[in-house]
């Protein structure tokens, strides 16, 4: 033993492990450089590796949009990532519909998100995906579920969202609207999906351990996907160091809290319950599904129902702050009481007739889609409709953020927030674009099953808030020429939040 009291053998073992760890990390770096850097000196790859793109562009998505606008086909290669990136609607339709089976999520994608999403619907292909999608389609298409969900949305708006914003208006406080919408969406999706209430949007604004752990896990998984080589994060995971150690701890907490939710749901019983988890358990047979399967469903619901809705609502009110005439037009369309004088939330039927508000939501998501890009993998070598060759096993990314910024699709005014571009039907009614030109909700066989529910929720919130309040963005985000800076993640999130001042609308 030495002065520390540790046996020499233990010290030697520790030193050997440290040396081994350093060698593995060094080997990963060397392999990265050998595989990538010397063999590709194109300006795109060097800009990505060095980060020099950030000198001219606020976000990585803006840089991709620039590259894709400059490309004659709307498609570019980022060799250092082994990835083909496209904003060409013909390619998107080919991948998501025409030759769907040749463009699965793939094992590489599943590995990146597997620790978090497990075998959930967003992370699997083949029979496992078809089974979950069939069940989800039956439940989300149910009139009973939609009615149940809208009652929860309306209650959350009346009991929590509007009072929180009213308190901020009365005290002239600056609040982070992104945080408010995240809390609202988290409470809502937990009630709809699990029949449980985390109470994140109570006046005291309590922190949710599950929400915080989920935020960390999605952010760190996104870092994996952005790595120039999977060897880097795999080496860190093997050694349990850095971001991979943080990710492991976050997922452990997600697992524990998801398990607690499932236990509580089993304890309360699933009979006569309308929440999605209960209906999944009942339709599959409560004793026929294991907790791991249910855990993956819980995490998938959280990813689908919280971050996307809160992201879209945040950018919506950022744009309305800069375009008060649009907010005024929404207010005029909604009317004095939104269809129900006893509630801040409009009735479901009233919302369906608000074509201008619908157009505003779609225009917002054209410019700021909650999911800015989506990756597939090419199973067998293929040629995309624009003539781009893709080798077998290569990654192919379609980019909704860039697609909303393509003049060949949206015209010379693609950079302008103009809801009227959607009102081309009889009497100025809303007319949707092809989902392959506007893949905000994906398209084809993987089109988002919760699309209608998400739009209804966003519409209800937008109408209730616009009718009662004027929202003014403060700080750097208030500059009309200043584009929001997004945090790297699975869904779009504004770095630093969205600080706003709230004023009551004068009656």
JSON list of C-alpha atoms in Angstrom, two decimals, residues 278-398:
[
{"chain": "A", "resi": 278, "resn": "UNK", "atom": "CA", "xyz": [-54.75, 3.19, -21.02]},
{"chain": "A", "resi": 279, "resn": "UNK", "atom": "CA", "xyz": [-56.26, 2.58, -24.44]},
{"chain": "A", "resi": 280, "resn": "UNK", "atom": "CA", "xyz": [-53.02, 1.03, -25.72]},
{"chain": "A", "resi": 281, "resn": "UNK", "atom": "CA", "xyz": [-52.90, -1.22, -22.67]},
{"chain": "A", "resi": 282, "resn": "UNK", "atom": "CA", "xyz": [-56.56, -2.18, -23.00]},
{"chain": "A", "resi": 283, "resn": "UNK", "atom": "CA", "xyz": [-56.44, -2.87, -26.74]},
{"chain": "A", "resi": 284, "resn": "UNK", "atom": "CA", "xyz": [-53.33, -5.04, -26.41]},
{"chain": "A", "resi": 285, "resn": "UNK", "atom": "CA", "xyz": [-54.48, -6.70, -23.20]},
{"chain": "A", "resi": 286, "resn": "UNK", "atom": "CA", "xyz": [-53.23, -5.15, -19.98]},
{"chain": "A", "resi": 287, "resn": "UNK", "atom": "CA", "xyz": [-51.25, -8.24, -19.00]},
{"chain": "A", "resi": 288, "resn": "UNK", "atom": "CA", "xyz": [-49.98, -8.89, -22.52]},
{"chain": "A", "resi": 289, "resn": "UNK", "atom": "CA", "xyz": [-47.66, -5.87, -22.78]},
{"chain": "A", "resi": 290, "resn": "UNK", "atom": "CA", "xyz": [-44.44, -5.50, -20.81]},
{"chain": "A", "resi": 291, "resn": "UNK", "atom": "CA", "xyz": [-43.25, -2.34, -19.15]},
{"chain": "A", "resi": 292, "resn": "UNK", "atom": "CA", "xyz": [-40.38, -1.83, -21.65]},
{"chain": "A", "resi": 293, "resn": "UNK", "atom": "CA", "xyz": [-42.87, -1.66, -24.53]},
{"chain": "A", "resi": 294, "resn": "UNK", "atom": "CA", "xyz": [-45.03, 0.80, -22.58]},
{"chain": "A", "resi": 295, "resn": "UNK", "atom": "CA", "xyz": [-41.97, 2.84, -21.59]},
{"chain": "A", "resi": 296, "resn": "UNK", "atom": "CA", "xyz": [-41.06, 3.32, -25.25]},
{"chain": "A", "resi": 297, "resn": "UNK", "atom": "CA", "xyz": [-44.63, 4.43, -26.01]},
{"chain": "A", "resi": 298, "resn": "UNK", "atom": "CA", "xyz": [-44.52, 6.95, -23.13]},
{"chain": "A", "resi": 299, "resn": "UNK", "atom": "CA", "xyz": [-41.29, 8.50, -24.42]},
{"chain": "A", "resi": 300, "resn": "UNK", "atom": "CA", "xyz": [-42.59, 8.62, -28.02]},
{"chain": "A", "resi": 301, "resn": "UNK", "atom": "CA", "xyz": [-45.77, 10.41, -26.93]},
{"chain": "A", "resi": 302, "resn": "UNK", "atom": "CA", "xyz": [-43.72, 12.95, -24.99]},
{"chain": "A", "resi": 303, "resn": "UNK", "atom": "CA", "xyz": [-41.47, 13.65, -27.97]},
{"chain": "A", "resi": 304, "resn": "UNK", "atom": "CA", "xyz": [-44.40, 13.99, -30.36]},
{"chain": "A", "resi": 305, "resn": "UNK", "atom": "CA", "xyz": [-46.75, 15.98, -28.17]},
{"chain": "A", "resi": 306, "resn": "UNK", "atom": "CA", "xyz": [-44.67, 18.42, -26.20]},
{"chain": "A", "resi": 307, "resn": "UNK", "atom": "CA", "xyz": [-41.67, 19.77, -28.07]},
{"chain": "A", "resi": 308, "resn": "UNK", "atom": "CA", "xyz": [-43.30, 20.14, -31.48]},
{"chain": "A", "resi": 309, "resn": "UNK", "atom": "CA", "xyz": [-46.34, 22.06, -30.19]},
{"chain": "A", "resi": 310, "resn": "UNK", "atom": "CA", "xyz": [-44.33, 24.35, -27.90]},
{"chain": "A", "resi": 311, "resn": "UNK", "atom": "CA", "xyz": [-41.80, 25.04, -30.67]},
{"chain": "A", "resi": 312, "resn": "UNK", "atom": "CA", "xyz": [-44.49, 26.07, -33.17]},
{"chain": "A", "resi": 313, "resn": "UNK", "atom": "CA", "xyz": [-46.31, 28.27, -30.64]},
{"chain": "A", "resi": 314, "resn": "UNK", "atom": "CA", "xyz": [-43.08, 30.01, -29.66]},
{"chain": "A", "resi": 315, "resn": "UNK", "atom": "CA", "xyz": [-42.11, 30.99, -33.20]},
{"chain": "A", "resi": 316, "resn": "UNK", "atom": "CA", "xyz": [-45.74, 31.91, -33.95]},
{"chain": "A", "resi": 317, "resn": "UNK", "atom": "CA", "xyz": [-45.84, 34.60, -31.28]},
{"chain": "A", "resi": 318, "resn": "UNK", "atom": "CA", "xyz": [-42.35, 35.75, -32.20]},
{"chain": "A", "resi": 319, "resn": "UNK", "atom": "CA", "xyz": [-43.68, 36.42, -35.71]},
{"chain": "A", "resi": 320, "resn": "UNK", "atom": "CA", "xyz": [-46.94, 37.97, -34.48]},
{"chain": "A", "resi": 321, "resn": "UNK", "atom": "CA", "xyz": [-44.94, 40.39, -32.34]},
{"chain": "A", "resi": 322, "resn": "UNK", "atom": "CA", "xyz": [-43.20, 41.61, -35.50]},
{"chain": "A", "resi": 323, "resn": "UNK", "atom": "CA", "xyz": [-46.45, 41.55, -37.54]},
{"chain": "A", "resi": 324, "resn": "UNK", "atom": "CA", "xyz": [-49.19, 43.14, -35.37]},
{"chain": "A", "resi": 325, "resn": "UNK", "atom": "CA", "xyz": [-51.54, 43.48, -38.36]},
{"chain": "A", "resi": 326, "resn": "UNK", "atom": "CA", "xyz": [-51.66, 39.68, -38.63]},
{"chain": "A", "resi": 327, "resn": "UNK", "atom": "CA", "xyz": [-52.51, 39.38, -34.94]},
{"chain": "A", "resi": 328, "resn": "UNK", "atom": "CA", "xyz": [-55.27, 41.95, -35.38]},
{"chain": "A", "resi": 329, "resn": "UNK", "atom": "CA", "xyz": [-56.70, 40.02, -38.33]},
{"chain": "A", "resi": 330, "resn": "UNK", "atom": "CA", "xyz": [-56.70, 36.81, -36.28]},
{"chain": "A", "resi": 331, "resn": "UNK", "atom": "CA", "xyz": [-58.49, 38.63, -33.46]},
{"chain": "A", "resi": 332, "resn": "UNK", "atom": "CA", "xyz": [-61.11, 39.97, -35.83]},
{"chain": "A", "resi": 333, "resn": "UNK", "atom": "CA", "xyz": [-61.70, 36.54, -37.35]},
{"chain": "A", "resi": 334, "resn": "UNK", "atom": "CA", "xyz": [-62.05, 34.85, -33.94]},
{"chain": "A", "resi": 335, "resn": "UNK", "atom": "CA", "xyz": [-64.72, 37.29, -32.83]},
{"chain": "A", "resi": 336, "resn": "UNK", "atom": "CA", "xyz": [-65.51, 38.65, -29.40]},
{"chain": "A", "resi": 337, "resn": "UNK", "atom": "CA", "xyz": [-65.80, 35.41, -27.48]},
{"chain": "A", "resi": 338, "resn": "UNK", "atom": "CA", "xyz": [-64.42, 32.74, -29.79]},
{"chain": "A", "resi": 339, "resn": "UNK", "atom": "CA", "xyz": [-67.66, 30.81, -29.81]},
{"chain": "A", "resi": 340, "resn": "UNK", "atom": "CA", "xyz": [-68.06, 30.34, -26.05]},
{"chain": "A", "resi": 341, "resn": "UNK", "atom": "CA", "xyz": [-68.53, 33.27, -23.69]},
{"chain": "A", "resi": 342, "resn": "UNK", "atom": "CA", "xyz": [-67.82, 31.09, -20.63]},
{"chain": "A", "resi": 343, "resn": "UNK", "atom": "CA", "xyz": [-64.34, 30.03, -21.77]},
{"chain": "A", "resi": 344, "resn": "UNK", "atom": "CA", "xyz": [-61.18, 31.64, -23.07]},
{"chain": "A", "resi": 345, "resn": "UNK", "atom": "CA", "xyz": [-60.80, 28.63, -25.35]},
{"chain": "A", "resi": 346, "resn": "UNK", "atom": "CA", "xyz": [-62.93, 28.60, -28.48]},
{"chain": "A", "resi": 347, "resn": "UNK", "atom": "CA", "xyz": [-65.20, 25.65, -29.19]},
{"chain": "A", "resi": 348, "resn": "UNK", "atom": "CA", "xyz": [-63.91, 22.90, -31.46]},
{"chain": "A", "resi": 349, "resn": "UNK", "atom": "CA", "xyz": [-66.52, 23.73, -34.12]},
{"chain": "A", "resi": 350, "resn": "UNK", "atom": "CA", "xyz": [-65.67, 27.44, -34.03]},
{"chain": "A", "resi": 351, "resn": "UNK", "atom": "CA", "xyz": [-61.96, 26.70, -34.57]},
{"chain": "A", "resi": 352, "resn": "UNK", "atom": "CA", "xyz": [-62.69, 24.67, -37.72]},
{"chain": "A", "resi": 353, "resn": "UNK", "atom": "CA", "xyz": [-64.07, 27.76, -39.46]},
{"chain": "A", "resi": 354, "resn": "UNK", "atom": "CA", "xyz": [-61.05, 30.01, -38.78]},
{"chain": "A", "resi": 355, "resn": "UNK", "atom": "CA", "xyz": [-59.33, 29.82, -42.16]},
{"chain": "A", "resi": 356, "resn": "UNK", "atom": "CA", "xyz": [-57.09, 32.84, -41.71]},
{"chain": "A", "resi": 357, "resn": "UNK", "atom": "CA", "xyz": [-55.80, 31.57, -38.37]},
{"chain": "A", "resi": 358, "resn": "UNK", "atom": "CA", "xyz": [-55.17, 28.19, -39.99]},
{"chain": "A", "resi": 359, "resn": "UNK", "atom": "CA", "xyz": [-53.15, 29.94, -42.69]},
{"chain": "A", "resi": 360, "resn": "UNK", "atom": "CA", "xyz": [-51.14, 31.83, -40.06]},
{"chain": "A", "resi": 361, "resn": "UNK", "atom": "CA", "xyz": [-50.20, 28.56, -38.35]},
{"chain": "A", "resi": 362, "resn": "UNK", "atom": "CA", "xyz": [-49.10, 26.97, -41.62]},
{"chain": "A", "resi": 363, "resn": "UNK", "atom": "CA", "xyz": [-47.12, 30.03, -42.68]},
{"chain": "A", "resi": 364, "resn": "UNK", "atom": "CA", "xyz": [-45.36, 30.05, -39.32]},
{"chain": "A", "resi": 365, "resn": "UNK", "atom": "CA", "xyz": [-44.39, 26.37, -39.69]},
{"chain": "A", "resi": 366, "resn": "UNK", "atom": "CA", "xyz": [-43.28, 26.93, -43.29]},
{"chain": "A", "resi": 367, "resn": "UNK", "atom": "CA", "xyz": [-40.71, 29.38, -41.98]},
{"chain": "A", "resi": 368, "resn": "UNK", "atom": "CA", "xyz": [-39.97, 27.63, -38.69]},
{"chain": "A", "resi": 369, "resn": "UNK", "atom": "CA", "xyz": [-40.89, 23.93, -38.79]},
{"chain": "A", "resi": 370, "resn": "UNK", "atom": "CA", "xyz": [-40.68, 22.33, -35.32]},
{"chain": "A", "resi": 371, "resn": "UNK", "atom": "CA", "xyz": [-38.66, 19.44, -36.81]},
{"chain": "A", "resi": 372, "resn": "UNK", "atom": "CA", "xyz": [-36.15, 21.10, -39.09]},
{"chain": "A", "resi": 373, "resn": "UNK", "atom": "CA", "xyz": [-34.79, 17.99, -40.82]},
{"chain": "A", "resi": 374, "resn": "UNK", "atom": "CA", "xyz": [-35.38, 14.26, -41.00]},
{"chain": "A", "resi": 375, "resn": "UNK", "atom": "CA", "xyz": [-32.96, 11.50, -41.95]},
{"chain": "A", "resi": 376, "resn": "UNK", "atom": "CA", "xyz": [-33.46, 8.21, -43.77]},
{"chain": "A", "resi": 377, "resn": "UNK", "atom": "CA", "xyz": [-30.97, 5.61, -44.92]},
{"chain": "A", "resi": 378, "resn": "UNK", "atom": "CA", "xyz": [-30.77, 4.22, -48.43]},
{"chain": "A", "resi": 379, "resn": "UNK", "atom": "CA", "xyz": [-31.02, 0.43, -48.09]},
{"chain": "A", "resi": 380, "resn": "UNK", "atom": "CA", "xyz": [-29.87, -0.36, -51.65]},
{"chain": "A", "resi": 381, "resn": "UNK", "atom": "CA", "xyz": [-28.09, 1.93, -54.11]},
{"chain": "A", "resi": 382, "resn": "UNK", "atom": "CA", "xyz": [-30.61, 4.21, -55.79]},
{"chain": "A", "resi": 383, "resn": "UNK", "atom": "CA", "xyz": [-31.02, 7.24, -58.04]},
{"chain": "A", "resi": 384, "resn": "UNK", "atom": "CA", "xyz": [-33.27, 10.05, -56.85]},
{"chain": "A", "resi": 385, "resn": "UNK", "atom": "CA", "xyz": [-35.68, 11.71, -59.32]},
{"chain": "A", "resi": 386, "resn": "UNK", "atom": "CA", "xyz": [-33.34, 14.70, -59.72]},
{"chain": "A", "resi": 387, "resn": "UNK", "atom": "CA", "xyz": [-30.59, 12.36, -60.94]},
{"chain": "A", "resi": 388, "resn": "UNK", "atom": "CA", "xyz": [-28.64, 12.20, -57.67]},
{"chain": "A", "resi": 389, "resn": "UNK", "atom": "CA", "xyz": [-26.95, 8.82, -57.09]},
{"chain": "A", "resi": 390, "resn": "UNK", "atom": "CA", "xyz": [-27.13, 7.51, -53.53]},
{"chain": "A", "resi": 391, "resn": "UNK", "atom": "CA", "xyz": [-25.02, 4.53, -52.52]},
{"chain": "A", "resi": 392, "resn": "UNK", "atom": "CA", "xyz": [-26.39, 1.71, -50.39]},
{"chain": "A", "resi": 393, "resn": "UNK", "atom": "CA", "xyz": [-26.17, 2.43, -46.67]},
{"chain": "A", "resi": 394, "resn": "UNK", "atom": "CA", "xyz": [-25.80, 6.19, -47.18]},
{"chain": "A", "resi": 395, "resn": "UNK", "atom": "CA", "xyz": [-27.76, 8.73, -45.16]},
{"chain": "A", "resi": 396, "resn": "UNK", "atom": "CA", "xyz": [-30.31, 10.90, -46.96]},
{"chain": "A", "resi": 397, "resn": "UNK", "atom": "CA", "xyz": [-31.75, 13.95, -45.23]},
{"chain": "A", "resi": 398, "resn": "UNK", "atom": "CA", "xyz": [-34.72, 15.99, -46.38]}
]
